[in-house]
mmCIF file of C-alpha atoms in Angstrom:
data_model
loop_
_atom_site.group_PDB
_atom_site.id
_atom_site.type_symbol
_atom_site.label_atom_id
_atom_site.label_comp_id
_atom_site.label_asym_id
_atom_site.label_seq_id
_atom_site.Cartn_x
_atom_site.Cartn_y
_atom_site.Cartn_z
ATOM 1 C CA UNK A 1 -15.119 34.757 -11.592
ATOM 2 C CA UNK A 2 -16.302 33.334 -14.955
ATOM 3 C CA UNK A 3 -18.117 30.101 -15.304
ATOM 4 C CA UNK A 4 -18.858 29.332 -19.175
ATOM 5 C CA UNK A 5 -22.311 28.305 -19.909
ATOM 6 C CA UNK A 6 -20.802 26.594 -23.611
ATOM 7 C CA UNK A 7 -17.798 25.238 -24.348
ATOM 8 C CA UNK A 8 -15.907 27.369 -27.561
ATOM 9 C CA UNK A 9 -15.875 25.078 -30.965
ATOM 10 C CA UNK A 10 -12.146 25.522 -30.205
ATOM 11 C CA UNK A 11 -11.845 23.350 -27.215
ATOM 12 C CA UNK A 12 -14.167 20.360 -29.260
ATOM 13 C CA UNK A 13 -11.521 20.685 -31.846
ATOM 14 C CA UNK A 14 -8.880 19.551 -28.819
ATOM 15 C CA UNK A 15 -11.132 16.601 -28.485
ATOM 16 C CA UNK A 16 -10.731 15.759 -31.993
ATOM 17 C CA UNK A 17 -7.178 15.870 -31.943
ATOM 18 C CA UNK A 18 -7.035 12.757 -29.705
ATOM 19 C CA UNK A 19 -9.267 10.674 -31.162
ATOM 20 C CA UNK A 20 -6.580 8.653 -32.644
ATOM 21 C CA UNK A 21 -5.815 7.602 -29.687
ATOM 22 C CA UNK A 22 -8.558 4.823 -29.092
ATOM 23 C CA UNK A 23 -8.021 1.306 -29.829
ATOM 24 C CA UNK A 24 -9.724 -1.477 -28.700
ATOM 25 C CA UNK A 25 -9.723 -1.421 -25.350
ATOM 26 C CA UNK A 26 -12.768 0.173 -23.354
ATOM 27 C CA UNK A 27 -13.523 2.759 -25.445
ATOM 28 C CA UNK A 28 -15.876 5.108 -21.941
ATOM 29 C CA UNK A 29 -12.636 4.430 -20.164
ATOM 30 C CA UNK A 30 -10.217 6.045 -22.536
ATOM 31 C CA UNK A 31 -13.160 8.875 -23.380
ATOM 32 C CA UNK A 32 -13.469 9.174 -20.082
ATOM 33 C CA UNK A 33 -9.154 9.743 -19.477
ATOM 34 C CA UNK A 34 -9.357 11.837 -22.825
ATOM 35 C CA UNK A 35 -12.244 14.249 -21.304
ATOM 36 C CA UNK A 36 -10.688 14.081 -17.375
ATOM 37 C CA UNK A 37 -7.391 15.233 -19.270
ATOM 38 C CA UNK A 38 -9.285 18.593 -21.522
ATOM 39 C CA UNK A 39 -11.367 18.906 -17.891
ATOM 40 C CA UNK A 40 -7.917 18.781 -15.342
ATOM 41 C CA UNK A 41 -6.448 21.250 -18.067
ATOM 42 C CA UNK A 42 -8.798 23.868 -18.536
ATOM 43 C CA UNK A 43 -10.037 23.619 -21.739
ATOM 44 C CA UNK A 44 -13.454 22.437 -20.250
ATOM 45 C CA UNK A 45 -13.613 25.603 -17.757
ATOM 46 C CA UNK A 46 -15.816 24.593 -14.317
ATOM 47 C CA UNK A 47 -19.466 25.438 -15.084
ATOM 48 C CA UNK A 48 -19.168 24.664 -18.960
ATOM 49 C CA UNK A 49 -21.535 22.214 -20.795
ATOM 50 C CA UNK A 50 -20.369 19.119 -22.169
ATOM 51 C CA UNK A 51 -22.341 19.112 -25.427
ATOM 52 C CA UNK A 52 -22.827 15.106 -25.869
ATOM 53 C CA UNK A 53 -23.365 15.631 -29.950
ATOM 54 C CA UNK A 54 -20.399 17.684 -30.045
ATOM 55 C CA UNK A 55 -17.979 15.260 -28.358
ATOM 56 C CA UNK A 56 -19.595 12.097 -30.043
ATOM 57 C CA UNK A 57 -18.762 13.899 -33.196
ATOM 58 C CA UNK A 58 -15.207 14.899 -31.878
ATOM 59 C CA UNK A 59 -14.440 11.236 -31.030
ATOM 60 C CA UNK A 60 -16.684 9.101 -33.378
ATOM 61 C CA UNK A 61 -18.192 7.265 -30.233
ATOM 62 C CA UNK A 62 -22.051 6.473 -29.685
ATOM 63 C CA UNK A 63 -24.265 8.412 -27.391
ATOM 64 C CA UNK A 64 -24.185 5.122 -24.672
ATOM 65 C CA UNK A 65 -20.331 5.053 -24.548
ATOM 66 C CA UNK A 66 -20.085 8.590 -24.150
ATOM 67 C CA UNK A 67 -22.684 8.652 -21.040
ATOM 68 C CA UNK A 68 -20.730 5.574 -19.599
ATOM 69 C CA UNK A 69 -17.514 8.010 -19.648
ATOM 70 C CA UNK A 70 -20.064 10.628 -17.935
ATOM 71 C CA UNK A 71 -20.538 7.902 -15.010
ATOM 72 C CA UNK A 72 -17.478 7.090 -14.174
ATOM 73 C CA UNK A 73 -16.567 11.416 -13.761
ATOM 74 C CA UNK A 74 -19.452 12.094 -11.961
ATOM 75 C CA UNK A 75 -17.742 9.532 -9.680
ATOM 76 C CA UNK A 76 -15.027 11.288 -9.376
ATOM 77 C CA UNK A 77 -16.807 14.738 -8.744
ATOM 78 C CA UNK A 78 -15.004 16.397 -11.793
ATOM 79 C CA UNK A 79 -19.285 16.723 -13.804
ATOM 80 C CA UNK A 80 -22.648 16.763 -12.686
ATOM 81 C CA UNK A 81 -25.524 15.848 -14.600
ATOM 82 C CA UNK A 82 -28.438 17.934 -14.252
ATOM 83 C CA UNK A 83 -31.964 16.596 -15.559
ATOM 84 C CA UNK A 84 -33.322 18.560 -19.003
ATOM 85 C CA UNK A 85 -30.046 20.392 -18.995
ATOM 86 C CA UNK A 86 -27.025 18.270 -19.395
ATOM 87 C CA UNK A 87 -23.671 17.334 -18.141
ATOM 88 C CA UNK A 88 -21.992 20.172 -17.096
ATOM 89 C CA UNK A 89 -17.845 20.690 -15.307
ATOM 90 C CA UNK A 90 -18.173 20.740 -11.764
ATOM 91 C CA UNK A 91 -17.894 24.298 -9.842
ATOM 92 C CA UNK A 92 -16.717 22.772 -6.579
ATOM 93 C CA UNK A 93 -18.419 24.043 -3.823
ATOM 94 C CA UNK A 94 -16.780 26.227 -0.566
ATOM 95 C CA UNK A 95 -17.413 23.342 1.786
ATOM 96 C CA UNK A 96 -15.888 21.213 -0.945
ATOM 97 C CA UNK A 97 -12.682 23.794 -0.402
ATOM 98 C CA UNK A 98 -12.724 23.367 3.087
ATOM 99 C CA UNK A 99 -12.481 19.703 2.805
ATOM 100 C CA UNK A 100 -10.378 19.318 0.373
ATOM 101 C CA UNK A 101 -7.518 21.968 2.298
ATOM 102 C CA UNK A 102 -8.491 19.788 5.726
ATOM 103 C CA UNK A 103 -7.673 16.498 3.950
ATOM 104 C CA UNK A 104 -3.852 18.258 2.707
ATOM 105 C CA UNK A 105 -3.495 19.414 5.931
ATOM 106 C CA UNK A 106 -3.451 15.573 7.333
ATOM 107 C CA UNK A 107 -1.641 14.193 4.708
ATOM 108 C CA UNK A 108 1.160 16.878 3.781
ATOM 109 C CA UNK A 109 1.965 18.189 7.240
ATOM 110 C CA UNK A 110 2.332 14.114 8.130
ATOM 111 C CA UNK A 111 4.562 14.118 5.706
ATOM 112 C CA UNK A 112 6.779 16.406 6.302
ATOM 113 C CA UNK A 113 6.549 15.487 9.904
ATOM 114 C CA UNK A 114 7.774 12.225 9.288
ATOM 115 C CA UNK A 115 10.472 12.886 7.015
ATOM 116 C CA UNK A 116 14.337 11.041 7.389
ATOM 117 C CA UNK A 117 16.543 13.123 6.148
ATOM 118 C CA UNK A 118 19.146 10.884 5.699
ATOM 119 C CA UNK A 119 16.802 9.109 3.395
ATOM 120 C CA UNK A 120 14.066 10.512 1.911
ATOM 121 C CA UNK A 121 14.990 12.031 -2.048
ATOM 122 C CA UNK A 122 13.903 15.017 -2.901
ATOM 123 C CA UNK A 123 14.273 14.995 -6.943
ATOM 124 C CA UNK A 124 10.908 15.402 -7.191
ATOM 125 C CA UNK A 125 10.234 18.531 -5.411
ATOM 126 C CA UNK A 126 13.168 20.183 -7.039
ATOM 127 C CA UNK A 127 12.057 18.932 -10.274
ATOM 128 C CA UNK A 128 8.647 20.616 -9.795
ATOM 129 C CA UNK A 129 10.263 23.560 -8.659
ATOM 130 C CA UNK A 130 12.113 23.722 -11.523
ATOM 131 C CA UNK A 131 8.699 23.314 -13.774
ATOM 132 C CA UNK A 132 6.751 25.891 -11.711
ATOM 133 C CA UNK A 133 9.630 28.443 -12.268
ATOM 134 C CA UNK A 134 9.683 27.967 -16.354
ATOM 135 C CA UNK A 135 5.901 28.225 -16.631
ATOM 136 C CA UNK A 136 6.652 31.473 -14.578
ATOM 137 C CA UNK A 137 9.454 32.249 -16.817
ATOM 138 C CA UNK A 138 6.844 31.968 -19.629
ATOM 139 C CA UNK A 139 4.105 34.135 -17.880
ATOM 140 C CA UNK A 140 2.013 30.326 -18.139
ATOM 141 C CA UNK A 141 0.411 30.661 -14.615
ATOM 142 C CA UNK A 142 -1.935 28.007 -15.309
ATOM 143 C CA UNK A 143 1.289 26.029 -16.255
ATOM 144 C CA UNK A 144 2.353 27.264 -12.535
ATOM 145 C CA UNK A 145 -1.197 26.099 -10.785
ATOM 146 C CA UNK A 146 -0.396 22.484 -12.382
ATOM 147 C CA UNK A 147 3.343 22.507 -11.490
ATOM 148 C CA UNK A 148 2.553 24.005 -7.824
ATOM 149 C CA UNK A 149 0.127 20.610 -7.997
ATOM 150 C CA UNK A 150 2.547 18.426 -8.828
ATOM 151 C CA UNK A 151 5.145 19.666 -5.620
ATOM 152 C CA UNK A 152 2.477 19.507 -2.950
ATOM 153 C CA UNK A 153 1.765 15.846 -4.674
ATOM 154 C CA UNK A 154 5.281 14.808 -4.088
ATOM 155 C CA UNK A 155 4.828 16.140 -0.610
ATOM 156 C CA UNK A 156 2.647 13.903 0.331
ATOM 157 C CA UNK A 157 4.067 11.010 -1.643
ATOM 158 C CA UNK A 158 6.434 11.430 0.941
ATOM 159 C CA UNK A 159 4.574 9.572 3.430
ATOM 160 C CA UNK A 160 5.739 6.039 1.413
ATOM 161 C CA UNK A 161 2.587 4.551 0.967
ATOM 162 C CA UNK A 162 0.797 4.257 -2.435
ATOM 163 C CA UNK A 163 -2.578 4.076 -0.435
ATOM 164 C CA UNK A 164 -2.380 7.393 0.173
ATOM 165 C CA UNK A 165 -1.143 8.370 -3.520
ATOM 166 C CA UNK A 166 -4.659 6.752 -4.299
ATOM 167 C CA UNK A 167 -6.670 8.086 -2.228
ATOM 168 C CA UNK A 168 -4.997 11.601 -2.698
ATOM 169 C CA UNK A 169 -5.495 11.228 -6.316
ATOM 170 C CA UNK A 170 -9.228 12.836 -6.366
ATOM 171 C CA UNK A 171 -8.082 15.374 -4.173
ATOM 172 C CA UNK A 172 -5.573 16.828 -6.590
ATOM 173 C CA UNK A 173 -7.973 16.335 -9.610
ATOM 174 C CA UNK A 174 -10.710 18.460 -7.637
ATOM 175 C CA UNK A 175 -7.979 21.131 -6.795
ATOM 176 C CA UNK A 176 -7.247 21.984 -10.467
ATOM 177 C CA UNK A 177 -11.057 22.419 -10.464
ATOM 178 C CA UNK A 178 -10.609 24.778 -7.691
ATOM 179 C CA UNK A 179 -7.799 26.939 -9.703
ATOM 180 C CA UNK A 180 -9.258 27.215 -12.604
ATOM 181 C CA UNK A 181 -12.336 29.001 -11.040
ATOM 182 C CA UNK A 182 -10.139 31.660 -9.896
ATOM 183 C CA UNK A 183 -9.876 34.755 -11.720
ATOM 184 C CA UNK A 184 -6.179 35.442 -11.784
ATOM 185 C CA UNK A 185 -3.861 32.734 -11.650
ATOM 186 C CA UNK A 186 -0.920 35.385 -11.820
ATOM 187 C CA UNK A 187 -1.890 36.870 -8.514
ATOM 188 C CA UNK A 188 -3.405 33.915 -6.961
ATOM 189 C CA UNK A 189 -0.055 31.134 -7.861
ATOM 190 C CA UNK A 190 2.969 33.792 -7.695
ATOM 191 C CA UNK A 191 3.340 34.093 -3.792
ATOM 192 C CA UNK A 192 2.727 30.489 -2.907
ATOM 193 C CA UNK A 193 5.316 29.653 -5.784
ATOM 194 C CA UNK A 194 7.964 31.505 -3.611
ATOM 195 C CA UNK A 195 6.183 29.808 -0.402
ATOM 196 C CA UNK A 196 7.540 26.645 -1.682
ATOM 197 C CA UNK A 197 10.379 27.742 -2.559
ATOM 198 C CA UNK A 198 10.748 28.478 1.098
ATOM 199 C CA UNK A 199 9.448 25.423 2.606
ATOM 200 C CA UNK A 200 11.446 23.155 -0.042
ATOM 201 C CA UNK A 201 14.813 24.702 1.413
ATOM 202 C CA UNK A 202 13.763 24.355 5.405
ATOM 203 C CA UNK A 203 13.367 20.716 4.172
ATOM 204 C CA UNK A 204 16.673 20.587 2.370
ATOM 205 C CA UNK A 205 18.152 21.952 5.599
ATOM 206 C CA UNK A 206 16.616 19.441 7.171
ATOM 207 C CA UNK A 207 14.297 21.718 9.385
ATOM 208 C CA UNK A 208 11.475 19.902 9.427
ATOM 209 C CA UNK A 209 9.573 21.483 12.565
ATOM 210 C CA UNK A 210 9.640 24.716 11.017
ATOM 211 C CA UNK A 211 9.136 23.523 7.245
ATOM 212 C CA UNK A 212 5.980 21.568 8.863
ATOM 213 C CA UNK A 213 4.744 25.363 10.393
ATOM 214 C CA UNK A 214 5.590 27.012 7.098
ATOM 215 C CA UNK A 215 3.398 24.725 5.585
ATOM 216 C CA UNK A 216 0.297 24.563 7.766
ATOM 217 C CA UNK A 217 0.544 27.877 7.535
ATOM 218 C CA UNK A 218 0.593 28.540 3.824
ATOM 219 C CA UNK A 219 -2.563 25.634 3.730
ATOM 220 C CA UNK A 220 -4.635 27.959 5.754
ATOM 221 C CA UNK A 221 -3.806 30.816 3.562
ATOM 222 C CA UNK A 222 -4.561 29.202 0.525
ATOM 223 C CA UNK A 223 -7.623 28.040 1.373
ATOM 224 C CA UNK A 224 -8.887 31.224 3.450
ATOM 225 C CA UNK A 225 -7.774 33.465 0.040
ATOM 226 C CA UNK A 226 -9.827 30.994 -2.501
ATOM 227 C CA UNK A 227 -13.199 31.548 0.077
ATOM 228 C CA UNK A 228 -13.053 35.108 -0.027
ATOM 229 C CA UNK A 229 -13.015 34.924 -4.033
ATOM 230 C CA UNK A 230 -15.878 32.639 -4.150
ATOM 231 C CA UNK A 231 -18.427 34.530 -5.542
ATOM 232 C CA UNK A 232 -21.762 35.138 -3.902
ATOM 233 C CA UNK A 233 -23.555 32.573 -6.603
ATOM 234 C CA UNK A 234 -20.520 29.583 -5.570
ATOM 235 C CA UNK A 235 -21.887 30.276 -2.070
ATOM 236 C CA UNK A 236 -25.371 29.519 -1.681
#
């Protein structure tokens, strides 16, 4: 696995790019959505540095609205801010892993346990199905990560209650952490994109026992293959 100690001049120049987008409003909240956003899609790789002079310069913002954007991530467990060193992207953690795959496990296999199928609409698993398979198309497996995101999201949307959504929020936030420290998203995102493939049409067929085992299954196996990659430094 790589872990960048510096963030490339390239990715400040994304940061740039979007600084027409502040207004008036609270200017650390929309830094703060603006450097989630380059964090959630890779352009700030886990491990990496967030130089404050470089993205004060990127943004024209002030030191103390910039750190007040830092807060509210650390928050959210996407940075860490190490004394003398810095703010760097979070490496999530294997316990973090575990947690995180114990928390889907609740919430998705509920889901799917629960489901009416004279009732419940499935647009937006076929529509990230859809998504997953162009990225794939394209050779974008990072495209696929986000897209294979975005179906086990409407998974557990499924469940009907927008207290959950909320709650599951930070968990699918730290999960793109999670993909982007592995290696390979080709080998890592092409068998699970089949696996839901394969659960989406036990669901459609309205075997939901099975689609529920499927499921649990391919959890387990997700999170068992992302341990084993963890290199000995993410361990200790």
């Amino acid at each position: 696995m790589t872990t960048p100690a510096q963030a490339s001049e390239t990715t400040y120049s994304v940061l740039a790019a979007q600084r027409s987008y502040l207004d008036r409003g609270s200017r650390s909240t929309q830094i703060a959505d603006i450097v989630r956003t380059c964090i959630l899609d890779g352009a700030f790789k886990p491990g990496s540095r967030l130089s404050e002079p470089e993205i004060c310069t990127a943004l024209g913002v002030s030191r103390n609205t910039l750190r007040e954007a830092f807060k509210s991530l650390v928050e959210e467990r996407l940075v860490v801010h190490e004394l003398n060193r810095g703010v760097f992207v979070r490496v999530p953690t294997p316990a973090d892993v575990t947690e995180l795959y114990s928390c889907r496990r609740v919430i998705e296999c509920a889901a799917v346990r629960g489901l009416d199928g004279n009732s419940t609409d499935l647009d937006t698993l076929h529509a990230a199905l859809d998504d997953a398979d162009t990225h794939a198309a394209q050779q974008d497996w990072t495209g696929v990560g986000n897209a294979d995101i975005a179906f086990h999201k409407s998974i557990a949307a499924l469940n009907n209650s927008t207290r959950l959504d909320r709650l599951m929020n930070d968990v699918w936030n730290e999960l793109r952490l999670v993909f982007h420290v592995m290696d390979d998203p080709h080998t890592f995102h092409q068998p699970y994109l089949e696996r839901n493939h394969a659960i989406y049409d036990l669901v459609m067929h309205g075997q939901h026992e099975a689609a529920e085992r499927m499921l649990s299954d391919y959890l387990s196996d997700a999170e068992q293959q992302i341990l084993a990659a963890y290199s000995p430094a993410v361990r200790t």
